[in-house]
Coordinates of C-alpha atoms and ligand atoms in Angstrom, one line a residue:
X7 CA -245.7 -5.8 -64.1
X8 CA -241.8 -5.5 -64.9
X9 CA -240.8 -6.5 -68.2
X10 CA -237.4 -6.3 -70.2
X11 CA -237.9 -4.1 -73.3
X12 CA -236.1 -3.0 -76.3
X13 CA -237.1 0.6 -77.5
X14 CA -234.2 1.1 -80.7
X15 CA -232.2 -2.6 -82.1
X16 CA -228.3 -2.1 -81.3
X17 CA -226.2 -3.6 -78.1
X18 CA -227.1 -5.2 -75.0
X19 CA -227.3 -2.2 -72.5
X20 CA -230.4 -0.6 -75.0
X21 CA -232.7 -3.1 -73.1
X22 CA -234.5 -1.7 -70.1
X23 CA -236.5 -2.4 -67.0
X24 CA -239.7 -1.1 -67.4
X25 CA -243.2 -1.4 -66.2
X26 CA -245.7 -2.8 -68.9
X27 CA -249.7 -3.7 -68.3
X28 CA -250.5 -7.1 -67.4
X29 CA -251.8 -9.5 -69.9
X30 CA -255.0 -11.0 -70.4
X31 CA -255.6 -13.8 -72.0
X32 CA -258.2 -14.0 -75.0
X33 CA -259.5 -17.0 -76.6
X34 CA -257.5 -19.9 -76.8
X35 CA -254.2 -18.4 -74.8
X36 CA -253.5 -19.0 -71.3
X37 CA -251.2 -16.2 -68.9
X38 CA -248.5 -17.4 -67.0
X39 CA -246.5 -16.5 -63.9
X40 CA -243.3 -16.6 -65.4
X41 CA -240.6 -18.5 -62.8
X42 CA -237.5 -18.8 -65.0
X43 CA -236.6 -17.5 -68.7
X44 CA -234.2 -19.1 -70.6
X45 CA -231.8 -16.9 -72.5
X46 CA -230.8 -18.0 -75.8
X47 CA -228.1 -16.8 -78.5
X48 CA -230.5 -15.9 -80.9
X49 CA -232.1 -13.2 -78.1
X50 CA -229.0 -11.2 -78.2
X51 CA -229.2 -11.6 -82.5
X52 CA -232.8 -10.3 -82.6
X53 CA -231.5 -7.4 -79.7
X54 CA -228.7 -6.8 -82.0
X55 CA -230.8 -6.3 -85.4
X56 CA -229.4 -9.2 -87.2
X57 CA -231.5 -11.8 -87.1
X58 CA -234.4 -12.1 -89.9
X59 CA -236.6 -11.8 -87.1
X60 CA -237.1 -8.2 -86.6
X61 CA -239.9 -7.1 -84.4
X62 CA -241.8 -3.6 -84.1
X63 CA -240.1 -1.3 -81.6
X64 CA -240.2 -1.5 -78.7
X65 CA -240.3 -5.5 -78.1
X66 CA -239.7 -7.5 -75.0
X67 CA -237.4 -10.2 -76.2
X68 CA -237.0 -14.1 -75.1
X69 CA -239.0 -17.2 -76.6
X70 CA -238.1 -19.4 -73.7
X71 CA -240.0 -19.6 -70.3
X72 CA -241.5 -22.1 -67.2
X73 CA -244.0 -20.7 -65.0
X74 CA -247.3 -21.1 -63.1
X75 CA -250.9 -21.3 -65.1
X76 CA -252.5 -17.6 -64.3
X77 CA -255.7 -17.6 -66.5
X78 CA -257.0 -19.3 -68.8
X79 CA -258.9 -17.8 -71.9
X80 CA -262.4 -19.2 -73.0
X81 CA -262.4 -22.7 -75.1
X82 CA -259.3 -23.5 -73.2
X83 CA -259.5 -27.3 -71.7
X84 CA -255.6 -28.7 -71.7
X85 CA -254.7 -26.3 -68.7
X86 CA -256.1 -24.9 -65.6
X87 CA -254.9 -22.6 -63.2
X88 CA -252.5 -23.9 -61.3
X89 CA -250.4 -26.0 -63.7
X90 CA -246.9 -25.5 -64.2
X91 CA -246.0 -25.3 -68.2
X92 CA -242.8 -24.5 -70.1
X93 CA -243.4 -22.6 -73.8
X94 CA -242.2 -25.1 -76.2
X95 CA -243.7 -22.8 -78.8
X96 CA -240.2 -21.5 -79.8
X97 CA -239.7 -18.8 -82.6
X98 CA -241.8 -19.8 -85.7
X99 CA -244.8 -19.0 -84.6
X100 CA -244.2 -17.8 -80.9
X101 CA -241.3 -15.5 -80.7
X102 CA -241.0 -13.1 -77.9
X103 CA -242.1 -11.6 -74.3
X104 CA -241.0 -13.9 -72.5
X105 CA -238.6 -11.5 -70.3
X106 CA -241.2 -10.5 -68.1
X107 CA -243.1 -11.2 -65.1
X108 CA -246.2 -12.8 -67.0
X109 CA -246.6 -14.4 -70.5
X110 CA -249.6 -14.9 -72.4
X111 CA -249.5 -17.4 -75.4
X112 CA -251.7 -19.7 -77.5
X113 CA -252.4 -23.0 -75.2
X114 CA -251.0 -24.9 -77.5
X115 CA -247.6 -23.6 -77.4
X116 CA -247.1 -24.9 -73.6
X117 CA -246.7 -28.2 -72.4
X118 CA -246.9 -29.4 -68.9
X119 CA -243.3 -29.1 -67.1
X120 CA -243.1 -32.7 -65.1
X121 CA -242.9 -32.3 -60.9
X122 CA -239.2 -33.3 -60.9
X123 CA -238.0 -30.7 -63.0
X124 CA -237.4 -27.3 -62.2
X125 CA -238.8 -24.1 -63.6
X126 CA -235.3 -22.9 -64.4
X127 CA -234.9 -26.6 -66.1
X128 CA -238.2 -25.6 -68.0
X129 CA -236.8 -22.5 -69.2
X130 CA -234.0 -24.6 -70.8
X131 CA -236.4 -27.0 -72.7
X132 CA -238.3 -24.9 -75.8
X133 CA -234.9 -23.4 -78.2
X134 CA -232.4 -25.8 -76.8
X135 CA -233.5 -29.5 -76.0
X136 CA -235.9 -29.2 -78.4
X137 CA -233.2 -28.1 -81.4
X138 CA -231.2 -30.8 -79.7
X139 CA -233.4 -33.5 -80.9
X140 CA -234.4 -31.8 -84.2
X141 CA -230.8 -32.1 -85.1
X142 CA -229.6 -35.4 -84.0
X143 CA -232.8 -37.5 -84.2
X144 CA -235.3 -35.9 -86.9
X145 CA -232.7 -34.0 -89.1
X146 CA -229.7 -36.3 -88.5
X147 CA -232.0 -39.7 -88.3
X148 CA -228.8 -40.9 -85.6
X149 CA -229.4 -44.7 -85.1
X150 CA -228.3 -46.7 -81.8
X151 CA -224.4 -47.8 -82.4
X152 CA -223.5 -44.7 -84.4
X153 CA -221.0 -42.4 -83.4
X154 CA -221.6 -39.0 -82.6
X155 CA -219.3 -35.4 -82.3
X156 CA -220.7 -32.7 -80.5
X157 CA -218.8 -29.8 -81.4
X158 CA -219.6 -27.0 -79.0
X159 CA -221.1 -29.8 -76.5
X160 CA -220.6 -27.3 -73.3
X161 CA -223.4 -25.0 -73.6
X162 CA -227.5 -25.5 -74.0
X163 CA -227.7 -27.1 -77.3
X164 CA -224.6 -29.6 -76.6
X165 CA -225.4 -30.7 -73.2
X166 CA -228.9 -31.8 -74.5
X167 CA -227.4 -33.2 -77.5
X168 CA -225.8 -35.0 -74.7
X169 CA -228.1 -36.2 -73.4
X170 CA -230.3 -37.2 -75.9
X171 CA -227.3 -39.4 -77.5
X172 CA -226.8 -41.5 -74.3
X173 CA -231.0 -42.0 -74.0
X174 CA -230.8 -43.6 -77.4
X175 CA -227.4 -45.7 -77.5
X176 CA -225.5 -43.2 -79.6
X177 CA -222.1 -42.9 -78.4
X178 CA -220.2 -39.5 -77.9
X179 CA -217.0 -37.4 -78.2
X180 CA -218.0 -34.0 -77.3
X181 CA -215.8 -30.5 -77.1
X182 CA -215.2 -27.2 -75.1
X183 CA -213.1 -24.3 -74.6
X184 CA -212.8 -24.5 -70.4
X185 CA -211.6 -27.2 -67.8
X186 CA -215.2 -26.6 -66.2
X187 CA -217.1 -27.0 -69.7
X188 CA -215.0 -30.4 -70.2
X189 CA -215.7 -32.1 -66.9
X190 CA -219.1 -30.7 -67.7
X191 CA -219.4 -32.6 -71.0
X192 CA -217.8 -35.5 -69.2
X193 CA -220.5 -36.2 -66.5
X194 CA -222.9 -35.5 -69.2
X195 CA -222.5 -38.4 -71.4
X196 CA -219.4 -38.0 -73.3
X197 CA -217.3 -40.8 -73.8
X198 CA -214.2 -38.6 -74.8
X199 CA -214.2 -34.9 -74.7
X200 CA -211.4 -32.7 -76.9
X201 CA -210.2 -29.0 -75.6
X202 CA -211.4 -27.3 -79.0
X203 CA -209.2 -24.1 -77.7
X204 CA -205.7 -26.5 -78.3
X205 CA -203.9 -26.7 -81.7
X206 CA -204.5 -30.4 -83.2
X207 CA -207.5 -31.3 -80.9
X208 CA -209.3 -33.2 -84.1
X209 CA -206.2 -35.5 -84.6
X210 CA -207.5 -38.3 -82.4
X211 CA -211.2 -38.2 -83.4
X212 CA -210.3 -41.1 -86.4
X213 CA -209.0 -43.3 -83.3
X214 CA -211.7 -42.6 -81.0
X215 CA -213.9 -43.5 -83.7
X216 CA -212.0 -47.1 -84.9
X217 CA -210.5 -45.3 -87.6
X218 CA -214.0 -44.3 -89.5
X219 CA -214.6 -41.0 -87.8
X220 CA -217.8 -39.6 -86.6
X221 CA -220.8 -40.6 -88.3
X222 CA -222.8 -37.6 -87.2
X223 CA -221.6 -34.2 -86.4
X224 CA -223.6 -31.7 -84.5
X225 CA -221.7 -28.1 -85.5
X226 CA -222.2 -25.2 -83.2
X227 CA -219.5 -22.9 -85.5
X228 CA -219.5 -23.8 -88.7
X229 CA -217.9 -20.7 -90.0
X230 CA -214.9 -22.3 -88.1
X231 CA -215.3 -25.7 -88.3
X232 CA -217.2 -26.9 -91.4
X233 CA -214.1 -27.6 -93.6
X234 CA -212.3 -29.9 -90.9
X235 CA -215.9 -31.3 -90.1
X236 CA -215.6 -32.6 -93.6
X237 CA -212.5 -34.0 -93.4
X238 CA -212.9 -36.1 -90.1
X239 CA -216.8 -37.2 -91.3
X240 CA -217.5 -40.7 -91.5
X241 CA -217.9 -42.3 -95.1
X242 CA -222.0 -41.6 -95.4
X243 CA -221.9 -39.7 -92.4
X244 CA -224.5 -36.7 -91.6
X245 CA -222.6 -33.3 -90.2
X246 CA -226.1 -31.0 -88.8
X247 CA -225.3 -27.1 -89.1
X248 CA -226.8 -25.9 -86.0
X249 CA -225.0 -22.7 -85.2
X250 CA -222.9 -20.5 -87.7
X251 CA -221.3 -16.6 -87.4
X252 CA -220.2 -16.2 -90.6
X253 CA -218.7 -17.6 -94.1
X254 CA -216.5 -20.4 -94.7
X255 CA -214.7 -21.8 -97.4
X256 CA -214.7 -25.4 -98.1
X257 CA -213.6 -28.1 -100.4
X258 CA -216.6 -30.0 -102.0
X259 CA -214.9 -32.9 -102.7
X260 CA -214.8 -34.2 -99.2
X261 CA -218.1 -34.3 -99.6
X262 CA -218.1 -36.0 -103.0
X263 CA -215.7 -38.4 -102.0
X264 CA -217.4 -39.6 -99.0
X265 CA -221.1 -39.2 -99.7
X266 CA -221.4 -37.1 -97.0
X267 CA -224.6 -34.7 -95.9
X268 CA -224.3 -31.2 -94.7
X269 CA -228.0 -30.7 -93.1
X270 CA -229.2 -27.2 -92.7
X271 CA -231.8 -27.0 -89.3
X272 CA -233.7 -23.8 -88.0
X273 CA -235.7 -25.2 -85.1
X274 CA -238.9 -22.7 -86.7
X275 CA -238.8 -24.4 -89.6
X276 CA -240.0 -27.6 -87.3
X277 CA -243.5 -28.8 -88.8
X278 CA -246.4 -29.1 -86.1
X279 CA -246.3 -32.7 -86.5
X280 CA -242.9 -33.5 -85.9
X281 CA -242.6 -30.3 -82.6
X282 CA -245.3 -32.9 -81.1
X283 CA -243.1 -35.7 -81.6
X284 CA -240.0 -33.8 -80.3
X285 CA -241.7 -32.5 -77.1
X286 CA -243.6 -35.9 -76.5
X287 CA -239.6 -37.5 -76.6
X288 CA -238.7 -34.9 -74.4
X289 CA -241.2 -35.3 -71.8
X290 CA -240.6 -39.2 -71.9
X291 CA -236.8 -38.0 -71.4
X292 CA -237.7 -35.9 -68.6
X293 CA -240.3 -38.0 -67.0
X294 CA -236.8 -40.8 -66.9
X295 CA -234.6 -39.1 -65.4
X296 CA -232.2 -39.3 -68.8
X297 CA -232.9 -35.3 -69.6
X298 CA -231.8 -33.1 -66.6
X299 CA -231.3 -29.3 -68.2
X300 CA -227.5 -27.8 -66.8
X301 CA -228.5 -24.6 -65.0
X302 CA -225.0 -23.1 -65.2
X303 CA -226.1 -19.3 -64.3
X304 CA -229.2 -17.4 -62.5
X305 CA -229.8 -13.6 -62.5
X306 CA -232.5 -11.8 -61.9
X307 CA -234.3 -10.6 -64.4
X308 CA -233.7 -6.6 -64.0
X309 CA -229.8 -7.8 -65.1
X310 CA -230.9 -9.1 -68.5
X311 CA -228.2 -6.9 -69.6
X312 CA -225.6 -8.9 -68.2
X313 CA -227.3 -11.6 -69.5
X314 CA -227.1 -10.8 -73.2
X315 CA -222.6 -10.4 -72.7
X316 CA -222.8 -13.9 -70.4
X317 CA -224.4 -16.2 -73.2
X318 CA -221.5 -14.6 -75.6
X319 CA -218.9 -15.5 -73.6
X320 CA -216.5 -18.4 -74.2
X321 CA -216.4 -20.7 -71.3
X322 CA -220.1 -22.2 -71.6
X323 CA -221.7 -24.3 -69.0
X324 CA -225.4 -25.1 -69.8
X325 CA -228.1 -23.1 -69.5
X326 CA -228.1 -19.3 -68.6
X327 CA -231.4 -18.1 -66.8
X328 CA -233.3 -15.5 -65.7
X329 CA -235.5 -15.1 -62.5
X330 CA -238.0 -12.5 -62.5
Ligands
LIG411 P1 -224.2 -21.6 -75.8 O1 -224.9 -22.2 -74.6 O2 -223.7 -20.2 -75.7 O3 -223.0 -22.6 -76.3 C1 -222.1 -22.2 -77.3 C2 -221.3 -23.5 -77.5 O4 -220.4 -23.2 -78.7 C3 -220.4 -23.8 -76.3 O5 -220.3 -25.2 -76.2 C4 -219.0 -23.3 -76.8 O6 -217.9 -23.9 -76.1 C5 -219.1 -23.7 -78.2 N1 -217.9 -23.1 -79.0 C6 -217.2 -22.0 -78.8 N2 -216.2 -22.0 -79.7 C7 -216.3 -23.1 -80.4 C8 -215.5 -23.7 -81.4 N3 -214.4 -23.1 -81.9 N4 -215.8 -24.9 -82.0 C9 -216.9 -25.5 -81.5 N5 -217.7 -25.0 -80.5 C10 -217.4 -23.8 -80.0 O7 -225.2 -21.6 -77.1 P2 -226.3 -22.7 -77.4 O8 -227.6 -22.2 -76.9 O9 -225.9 -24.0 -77.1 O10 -226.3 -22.5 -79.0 C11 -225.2 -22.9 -79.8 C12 -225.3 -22.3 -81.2 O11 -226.4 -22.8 -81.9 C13 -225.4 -20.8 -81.2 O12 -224.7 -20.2 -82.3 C14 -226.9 -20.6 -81.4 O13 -227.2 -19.3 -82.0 C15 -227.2 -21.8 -82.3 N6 -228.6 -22.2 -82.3 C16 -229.2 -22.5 -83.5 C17 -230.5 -23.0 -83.5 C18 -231.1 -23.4 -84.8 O14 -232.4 -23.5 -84.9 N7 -230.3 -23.6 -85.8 C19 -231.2 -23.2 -82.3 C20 -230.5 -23.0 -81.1 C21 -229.2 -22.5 -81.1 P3 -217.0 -23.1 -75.0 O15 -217.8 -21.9 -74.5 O16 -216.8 -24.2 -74.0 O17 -215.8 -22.7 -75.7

């Protein structure tokens, strides 16, 4: 079968197209017929050599994936052939391969993927929705009637944030850097969205929050955006570090003087327990209609390449995929 690999850790164009030997699966794991594979910032991280993830050479990269039950291994009774699954396993103790034509993983790190979503919605479930909830629900405890920023809302993670907000009564002002990525945001379930390319675009936040300001923050830069985060922040409110390329400098006391809490998340650190919770939510979500996964791009999977500079790129619009 065809499979993306990586044979030395550097830039994007040091993946290849090669042909690897088909899986099998052993006790307990199920192979899939991957349909769709969700591509993810941390892919190009772990590509790169950055990330604390650092596999043996040569790897085939990718955590996210939807697909089509192949074979079952023995002692395997929650799937059969036939089933369609997303991998929901994500990172911690499923990281990787999922940039090929078939996947074999544990059973247990696949759920079933609902008739009226897509397997390129699938492959948008595992990294993103499921940090999504993590952050806003589990990490941030958000409440019905709180108020809610989304900064960075036009890509995976903000879209489902979303999402998730308007399926539990939380209302929100999200941002993004492009006209598309704003109307995006817009039809998504933001009350008020904020250009977060334009000088000044925090200024209105206190009014569009009755003067209080946000009582949750979901931060996809912190690097940039932590110090203001902690100037516009609520009195008690929560501000959830999702994503972050680099160090900042901040002032404390807005911290102090507000009570406020700066909440770490990496979606591996998720405890069994509380992944079951967040993919049962999901599925409910799903299952609703009130979780739709943004498929703003599809390429083939032979130009994961262009894949890797595409989820980079400012001007996000959901989900980028690949097809094999
Ligand atoms: P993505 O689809 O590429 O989206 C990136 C988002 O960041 C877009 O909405 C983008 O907006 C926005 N952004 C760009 N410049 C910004 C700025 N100055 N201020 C605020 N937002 C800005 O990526 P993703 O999959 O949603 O992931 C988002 C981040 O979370 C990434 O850094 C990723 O590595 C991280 N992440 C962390 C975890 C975890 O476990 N902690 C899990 C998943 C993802 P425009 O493109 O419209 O400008």
């Amino acid at each position: 079968m065809k499979a993306v690999r990586v044979h030395e850790f550097g830039d994007a164009d040091t993946m290849r197209y090669e042909d690897v030997a088909e899986p099998t699966a052993g006790p307990g794991q199920i192979v899939i017929k991957v349909e769709a594979i969700g591509v993810n910032p941390v892919d190009t991280y772990i590509r790169a050599g950055v990330h604390l993830i650092r596999p043996e050479l040569p790897f085939t990269p990718g955590s996210d994936a939807a697909g089509v039950v192949l074979a079952v291994g023995n002692g395997v009774s929650s799937f059969k052939a036939g089933d369609r699954v997303y991998a929901a396993g994500s990172l911690g103790d499923a990281w990787g391969d999922c940039y090929a034509e078939q996947l074999v993983r544990r059973a247990e790190q696949f759920r079933l993927l609902p008739d009226n979503v897509s397997f390129a919605q699938g492959a948008a479930l595992g990294i993103p929705y499921g940090t999504a909830y993590r952050a806003l629900i589990q990490r941030g405890a958000a409440k019905a009637g709180e108020t809610l920023l989304v900064h960075g809302a036009s890509g995976a993670v903000g879209t489902a944030a979303l999402q998730i907000a308007a399926g539990n009564g939380i209302a929100a002002i999200g941002t993004a850097g492009s006209e598309r990525g704003l109307a995006l945001i817009r039809e998504h379930g933001a009350a008020h969205v904020l250009d977060h390319t334009k000088a000044g675009y925090l200024d209105t936040v206190a009014a569009l929050t009755g003067g209080k300001g946000p009582d949750i923050i979901l931060e996809m830069l912190a690097n940039v955006n932590l110090a203001r985060d902690m100037e516009i922040a609520a009195k008690y409110g929560r501000i959830v570090v999702i994503g972050n390329r680099g160090p900042v400098e901040i002032n404390p006391r807005e911290a102090m003087m507000k009570d406020l809490d700066i909440i770490g998340i990496a979606l591996p650190n998720t405890p069994p327990d509380d992944m079951a919770t967040i993919h049962a939510a999901l599925g409910k979500g799903l299952a609703n209609g009130s979780l739709k996964p943004v498929i703003g791009k599809e390429l083939p999977l032979a130009e994961a390449i262009e894949s890797h500079h595409a989820v980079m790129r400012p001007g996000a619009y959901g989900k980028i995929v690949l097809i094999p």
